[in-house]
Amino acid sequence: MFDLVVWATDGSENADLALDYAVRLARDGTARVLAVHVREMGVGRSAGYPVHVDEEEREEKIRRQVDALKQSGVEIELEHAAVAAGGVAQVIADIARDAEADVVVVGTRGQGLVAGLLLGSVTHRLLHVAPCPVFAVPSRSALDDAERA
């Protein structure tokens, strides 16, 4: 069904949930996975120069996830990008368009610049700018709530 599944990740637990779905979609056929991590840059309050919002530990975690999937037989590549605060969704959409992705899989709430202020603002924006369907995976608490209902 799919040739290329984009997994958009910020290294959060919700992105990890989305990865499970991206891999399942890829394994149902012969699809490749393109992991996309966009480093969101902000301006340091006292430093006066750009600082990276995502920590190096997140990037290392994502590299380990990609390496583990490669070892398990998943055809997966990792692409990094950087953007000013607020532009993450557009960068993901541009990468998906350039790669001719069939679907973008993303968590609904991550660890962006204003984590918690807006519920899934990157995902919400991505729904409007992506060149293909967006598979939005709810948070663990939302999934648990749904199971109890």
C-alpha atoms as an extended CHARMM CRD file, in Angstrom:
* protein
*
       149  EXT
         1         1  MET       CA              0.0000000000        0.0000000000        0.0000000000  PROA      1               0.0000000000
         2         2  PHE       CA              2.8210000000        2.4290000000        0.8620000000  PROA      2               0.0000000000
         3         3  ASP       CA              6.2520000000        2.8980000000       -0.6850000000  PROA      3               0.0000000000
         4         4  LEU       CA              7.5510000000        5.5280000000        1.7250000000  PROA      4               0.0000000000
         5         5  VAL       CA              6.4130000000        6.2210000000        5.2830000000  PROA      5               0.0000000000
         6         6  VAL       CA              7.7710000000        9.3560000000        6.9530000000  PROA      6               0.0000000000
         7         7  TRP       CA              8.0870000000        9.1600000000       10.7370000000  PROA      7               0.0000000000
         8         8  ALA       CA              8.3710000000       12.6800000000       12.1560000000  PROA      8               0.0000000000
         9         9  THR       CA             10.0400000000       12.6060000000       15.5650000000  PROA      9               0.0000000000
        10        10  ASP       CA             11.1460000000       15.0000000000       18.2470000000  PROA      10              0.0000000000
        11        11  GLY       CA             12.4550000000       12.2170000000       20.4810000000  PROA      11              0.0000000000
        12        12  SER       CA              9.4470000000       12.3150000000       22.8110000000  PROA      12              0.0000000000
        13        13  GLU       CA              7.4470000000        9.3940000000       24.1730000000  PROA      13              0.0000000000
        14        14  ASN       CA              4.5830000000       10.3260000000       21.8540000000  PROA      14              0.0000000000
        15        15  ALA       CA              6.9260000000       10.1930000000       18.8740000000  PROA      15              0.0000000000
        16        16  ASP       CA              7.9770000000        6.7200000000       20.0490000000  PROA      16              0.0000000000
        17        17  LEU       CA              4.3220000000        5.6430000000       19.9290000000  PROA      17              0.0000000000
        18        18  ALA       CA              4.1000000000        6.9990000000       16.4010000000  PROA      18              0.0000000000
        19        19  LEU       CA              7.1860000000        4.9770000000       15.4500000000  PROA      19              0.0000000000
        20        20  ASP       CA              5.3740000000        1.7510000000       16.3070000000  PROA      20              0.0000000000
        21        21  TYR       CA              2.6600000000        2.6430000000       13.8080000000  PROA      21              0.0000000000
        22        22  ALA       CA              5.1240000000        3.7830000000       11.1400000000  PROA      22              0.0000000000
        23        23  VAL       CA              6.9430000000        0.4530000000       11.3560000000  PROA      23              0.0000000000
        24        24  ARG       CA              3.6780000000       -1.4880000000       11.1940000000  PROA      24              0.0000000000
        25        25  LEU       CA              2.6270000000        0.4390000000        8.0910000000  PROA      25              0.0000000000
        26        26  ALA       CA              5.9900000000       -0.2420000000        6.4710000000  PROA      26              0.0000000000
        27        27  ARG       CA              6.0110000000       -3.9360000000        7.3730000000  PROA      27              0.0000000000
        28        28  ASP       CA              2.5520000000       -4.4780000000        5.8800000000  PROA      28              0.0000000000
        29        29  GLY       CA              4.1650000000       -4.0470000000        2.4800000000  PROA      29              0.0000000000
        30        30  THR       CA              7.5870000000       -3.2770000000        1.1580000000  PROA      30              0.0000000000
        31        31  ALA       CA              7.7070000000        0.3160000000        2.3080000000  PROA      31              0.0000000000
        32        32  ARG       CA             10.7450000000        2.2450000000        3.4190000000  PROA      32              0.0000000000
        33        33  VAL       CA             10.7170000000        4.5080000000        6.4470000000  PROA      33              0.0000000000
        34        34  LEU       CA             12.2430000000        7.9510000000        6.4760000000  PROA      34              0.0000000000
        35        35  ALA       CA             12.7890000000        9.2090000000       10.0150000000  PROA      35              0.0000000000
        36        36  VAL       CA             12.7220000000       12.9860000000       10.1140000000  PROA      36              0.0000000000
        37        37  HSD       CA             14.0120000000       14.9680000000       13.0700000000  PROA      37              0.0000000000
        38        38  VAL       CA             13.7830000000       18.7410000000       12.8790000000  PROA      38              0.0000000000
        39        39  ARG       CA             15.8670000000       20.6340000000       15.3930000000  PROA      39              0.0000000000
        40        40  GLU       CA             13.8870000000       23.6720000000       16.4250000000  PROA      40              0.0000000000
        41        41  MET       CA             16.0320000000       26.7070000000       17.1210000000  PROA      41              0.0000000000
        42        42  GLY       CA             15.0560000000       29.4410000000       19.5290000000  PROA      42              0.0000000000
        43        43  VAL       CA             16.7700000000       32.5170000000       20.8230000000  PROA      43              0.0000000000
        44        44  GLY       CA             18.4730000000       32.3010000000       24.2050000000  PROA      44              0.0000000000
        45        45  ARG       CA             17.1010000000       34.8150000000       26.6960000000  PROA      45              0.0000000000
        46        46  SER       CA             20.3890000000       36.0220000000       28.0590000000  PROA      46              0.0000000000
        47        47  ALA       CA             22.7690000000       34.6020000000       25.4990000000  PROA      47              0.0000000000
        48        48  GLY       CA             21.4280000000       36.6100000000       22.5620000000  PROA      48              0.0000000000
        49        49  TYR       CA             22.2820000000       33.8760000000       20.0680000000  PROA      49              0.0000000000
        50        50  PRO       CA             20.3940000000       30.8500000000       18.7110000000  PROA      50              0.0000000000
        51        51  VAL       CA             20.2710000000       27.8420000000       21.0080000000  PROA      51              0.0000000000
        52        52  HSD       CA             19.0880000000       24.3560000000       20.1800000000  PROA      52              0.0000000000
        53        53  VAL       CA             15.7970000000       23.4410000000       21.7940000000  PROA      53              0.0000000000
        54        54  ASP       CA             16.3550000000       19.7020000000       21.3020000000  PROA      54              0.0000000000
        55        55  GLU       CA             19.0580000000       18.2440000000       23.4440000000  PROA      55              0.0000000000
        56        56  GLU       CA             21.8650000000       16.0750000000       22.1040000000  PROA      56              0.0000000000
        57        57  GLU       CA             20.4440000000       13.1400000000       24.0970000000  PROA      57              0.0000000000
        58        58  ARG       CA             17.2750000000       13.2170000000       21.9810000000  PROA      58              0.0000000000
        59        59  GLU       CA             19.2470000000       13.0590000000       18.7610000000  PROA      59              0.0000000000
        60        60  GLU       CA             21.3160000000       10.1670000000       20.0930000000  PROA      60              0.0000000000
        61        61  LYS       CA             18.1230000000        8.3550000000       21.1430000000  PROA      61              0.0000000000
        62        62  ILE       CA             16.6900000000        8.7720000000       17.6540000000  PROA      62              0.0000000000
        63        63  ARG       CA             19.9270000000        7.4710000000       16.0850000000  PROA      63              0.0000000000
        64        64  ARG       CA             19.7550000000        4.4030000000       18.3500000000  PROA      64              0.0000000000
        65        65  GLN       CA             16.1300000000        3.7860000000       17.3750000000  PROA      65              0.0000000000
        66        66  VAL       CA             16.9820000000        3.9900000000       13.6750000000  PROA      66              0.0000000000
        67        67  ASP       CA             20.0080000000        1.7070000000       14.0810000000  PROA      67              0.0000000000
        68        68  ALA       CA             17.9410000000       -0.8750000000       15.9910000000  PROA      68              0.0000000000
        69        69  LEU       CA             15.2830000000       -0.9010000000       13.2860000000  PROA      69              0.0000000000
        70        70  LYS       CA             17.9110000000       -1.3130000000       10.5700000000  PROA      70              0.0000000000
        71        71  GLN       CA             19.3030000000       -4.3050000000       12.4460000000  PROA      71              0.0000000000
        72        72  SER       CA             15.8060000000       -5.8060000000       12.6540000000  PROA      72              0.0000000000
        73        73  GLY       CA             15.4140000000       -5.5700000000        8.8690000000  PROA      73              0.0000000000
        74        74  VAL       CA             13.4210000000       -2.3600000000        8.4900000000  PROA      74              0.0000000000
        75        75  GLU       CA             14.5860000000       -0.2450000000        5.5660000000  PROA      75              0.0000000000
        76        76  ILE       CA             14.9650000000        3.0970000000        7.3350000000  PROA      76              0.0000000000
        77        77  GLU       CA             16.9910000000        6.2570000000        6.8810000000  PROA      77              0.0000000000
        78        78  LEU       CA             17.3600000000        9.3030000000        9.1010000000  PROA      78              0.0000000000
        79        79  GLU       CA             17.2070000000       12.9030000000        7.9440000000  PROA      79              0.0000000000
        80        80  HSD       CA             17.9920000000       15.8550000000       10.2000000000  PROA      80              0.0000000000
        81        81  ALA       CA             17.0190000000       19.4560000000        9.5790000000  PROA      81              0.0000000000
        82        82  ALA       CA             17.0420000000       22.6890000000       11.5610000000  PROA      82              0.0000000000
        83        83  VAL       CA             14.5650000000       25.5400000000       11.5230000000  PROA      83              0.0000000000
        84        84  ALA       CA             13.6380000000       28.6640000000       13.4470000000  PROA      84              0.0000000000
        85        85  ALA       CA             10.9840000000       28.2830000000       16.1100000000  PROA      85              0.0000000000
        86        86  GLY       CA              7.5570000000       27.6830000000       14.6300000000  PROA      86              0.0000000000
        87        87  GLY       CA              8.6270000000       26.2000000000       11.3010000000  PROA      87              0.0000000000
        88        88  VAL       CA              8.8800000000       22.4930000000       12.1420000000  PROA      88              0.0000000000
        89        89  ALA       CA              5.6730000000       21.3850000000       10.4040000000  PROA      89              0.0000000000
        90        90  GLN       CA              6.5860000000       23.1350000000        7.1570000000  PROA      90              0.0000000000
        91        91  VAL       CA             10.0340000000       21.5160000000        7.1080000000  PROA      91              0.0000000000
        92        92  ILE       CA              8.4970000000       18.0640000000        7.6710000000  PROA      92              0.0000000000
        93        93  ALA       CA              5.9940000000       18.7360000000        4.8760000000  PROA      93              0.0000000000
        94        94  ASP       CA              8.7640000000       19.8990000000        2.5250000000  PROA      94              0.0000000000
        95        95  ILE       CA             10.8420000000       16.7930000000        3.2320000000  PROA      95              0.0000000000
        96        96  ALA       CA              7.7950000000       14.5520000000        2.7080000000  PROA      96              0.0000000000
        97        97  ARG       CA              7.0430000000       16.3140000000       -0.5840000000  PROA      97              0.0000000000
        98        98  ASP       CA             10.6310000000       16.0720000000       -1.8410000000  PROA      98              0.0000000000
        99        99  ALA       CA             10.8190000000       12.3840000000       -0.8850000000  PROA      99              0.0000000000
       100       100  GLU       CA              7.3900000000       11.6850000000       -2.4390000000  PROA      100             0.0000000000
       101       101  ALA       CA              6.1200000000       10.1900000000        0.8150000000  PROA      101             0.0000000000
       102       102  ASP       CA              2.8310000000        8.3280000000        0.8960000000  PROA      102             0.0000000000
       103       103  VAL       CA              2.0460000000        9.1220000000        4.5350000000  PROA      103             0.0000000000
       104       104  VAL       CA              3.5150000000       11.0420000000        7.4750000000  PROA      104             0.0000000000
       105       105  VAL       CA              3.2030000000        9.3940000000       10.8860000000  PROA      105             0.0000000000
       106       106  VAL       CA              3.4790000000       11.7180000000       13.8790000000  PROA      106             0.0000000000
       107       107  GLY       CA              2.5750000000       11.8530000000       17.5640000000  PROA      107             0.0000000000
       108       108  THR       CA             -0.0580000000       14.3090000000       18.6780000000  PROA      108             0.0000000000
       109       109  ARG       CA              1.9490000000       16.0200000000       21.3730000000  PROA      109             0.0000000000
       110       110  GLY       CA              5.6960000000       16.3510000000       21.6370000000  PROA      110             0.0000000000
       111       111  GLN       CA              8.4410000000       18.4260000000       23.1400000000  PROA      111             0.0000000000
       112       112  GLY       CA              8.5840000000       21.4980000000       20.9430000000  PROA      112             0.0000000000
       113       113  LEU       CA              9.5700000000       25.0080000000       21.9030000000  PROA      113             0.0000000000
       114       114  VAL       CA              6.3530000000       25.6320000000       23.8350000000  PROA      114             0.0000000000
       115       115  ALA       CA              5.6230000000       22.0610000000       24.9490000000  PROA      115             0.0000000000
       116       116  GLY       CA              2.2930000000       21.8130000000       26.6730000000  PROA      116             0.0000000000
       117       117  LEU       CA              1.1080000000       25.2830000000       25.7040000000  PROA      117             0.0000000000
       118       118  LEU       CA             -0.6610000000       24.1010000000       22.5560000000  PROA      118             0.0000000000
       119       119  LEU       CA             -1.7660000000       20.5110000000       22.2170000000  PROA      119             0.0000000000
       120       120  GLY       CA              0.0850000000       19.0860000000       19.2350000000  PROA      120             0.0000000000
       121       121  SER       CA              0.6810000000       22.3720000000       17.4540000000  PROA      121             0.0000000000
       122       122  VAL       CA              3.1860000000       20.8070000000       15.0210000000  PROA      122             0.0000000000
       123       123  THR       CA              0.7800000000       17.9770000000       14.2180000000  PROA      123             0.0000000000
       124       124  HSD       CA             -2.1000000000       20.3990000000       13.8140000000  PROA      124             0.0000000000
       125       125  ARG       CA             -0.1120000000       22.5480000000       11.3920000000  PROA      125             0.0000000000
       126       126  LEU       CA              1.1600000000       19.4770000000        9.5510000000  PROA      126             0.0000000000
       127       127  LEU       CA             -2.4310000000       18.4260000000        8.8560000000  PROA      127             0.0000000000
       128       128  HSD       CA             -2.7910000000       21.6630000000        6.8840000000  PROA      128             0.0000000000
       129       129  VAL       CA              0.5040000000       21.7480000000        4.9700000000  PROA      129             0.0000000000
       130       130  ALA       CA              1.4620000000       18.1030000000        4.3240000000  PROA      130             0.0000000000
       131       131  PRO       CA              1.4310000000       16.9090000000        0.7170000000  PROA      131             0.0000000000
       132       132  CYS       CA              0.0590000000       13.4940000000        1.7580000000  PROA      132             0.0000000000
       133       133  PRO       CA             -2.1320000000       11.9780000000        4.4810000000  PROA      133             0.0000000000
       134       134  VAL       CA             -1.0220000000       12.4910000000        8.0760000000  PROA      134             0.0000000000
       135       135  PHE       CA             -1.4440000000        9.6100000000       10.5150000000  PROA      135             0.0000000000
       136       136  ALA       CA             -1.7110000000       11.3020000000       13.9050000000  PROA      136             0.0000000000
       137       137  VAL       CA             -1.0950000000        8.9470000000       16.8350000000  PROA      137             0.0000000000
       138       138  PRO       CA             -2.7210000000        9.9420000000       20.1480000000  PROA      138             0.0000000000
       139       139  SER       CA             -0.7020000000       10.1750000000       23.3450000000  PROA      139             0.0000000000
       140       140  ARG       CA             -0.3920000000        7.1570000000       25.6560000000  PROA      140             0.0000000000
       141       141  SER       CA             -2.8900000000        8.7050000000       28.0960000000  PROA      141             0.0000000000
       142       142  ALA       CA             -5.4400000000        9.2180000000       25.3080000000  PROA      142             0.0000000000
       143       143  LEU       CA             -4.9780000000        5.6090000000       24.1630000000  PROA      143             0.0000000000
       144       144  ASP       CA             -5.3670000000        4.3750000000       27.7500000000  PROA      144             0.0000000000
       145       145  ASP       CA             -8.5030000000        6.4820000000       28.2060000000  PROA      145             0.0000000000
       146       146  ALA       CA             -9.9650000000        5.0190000000       25.0200000000  PROA      146             0.0000000000
       147       147  GLU       CA             -9.3110000000        1.4700000000       26.2410000000  PROA      147             0.0000000000
       148       148  ARG       CA            -11.0960000000        2.1730000000       29.5470000000  PROA      148             0.0000000000
       149       149  ALA       CA            -14.1340000000        3.6920000000       27.8150000000  PROA      149             0.0000000000
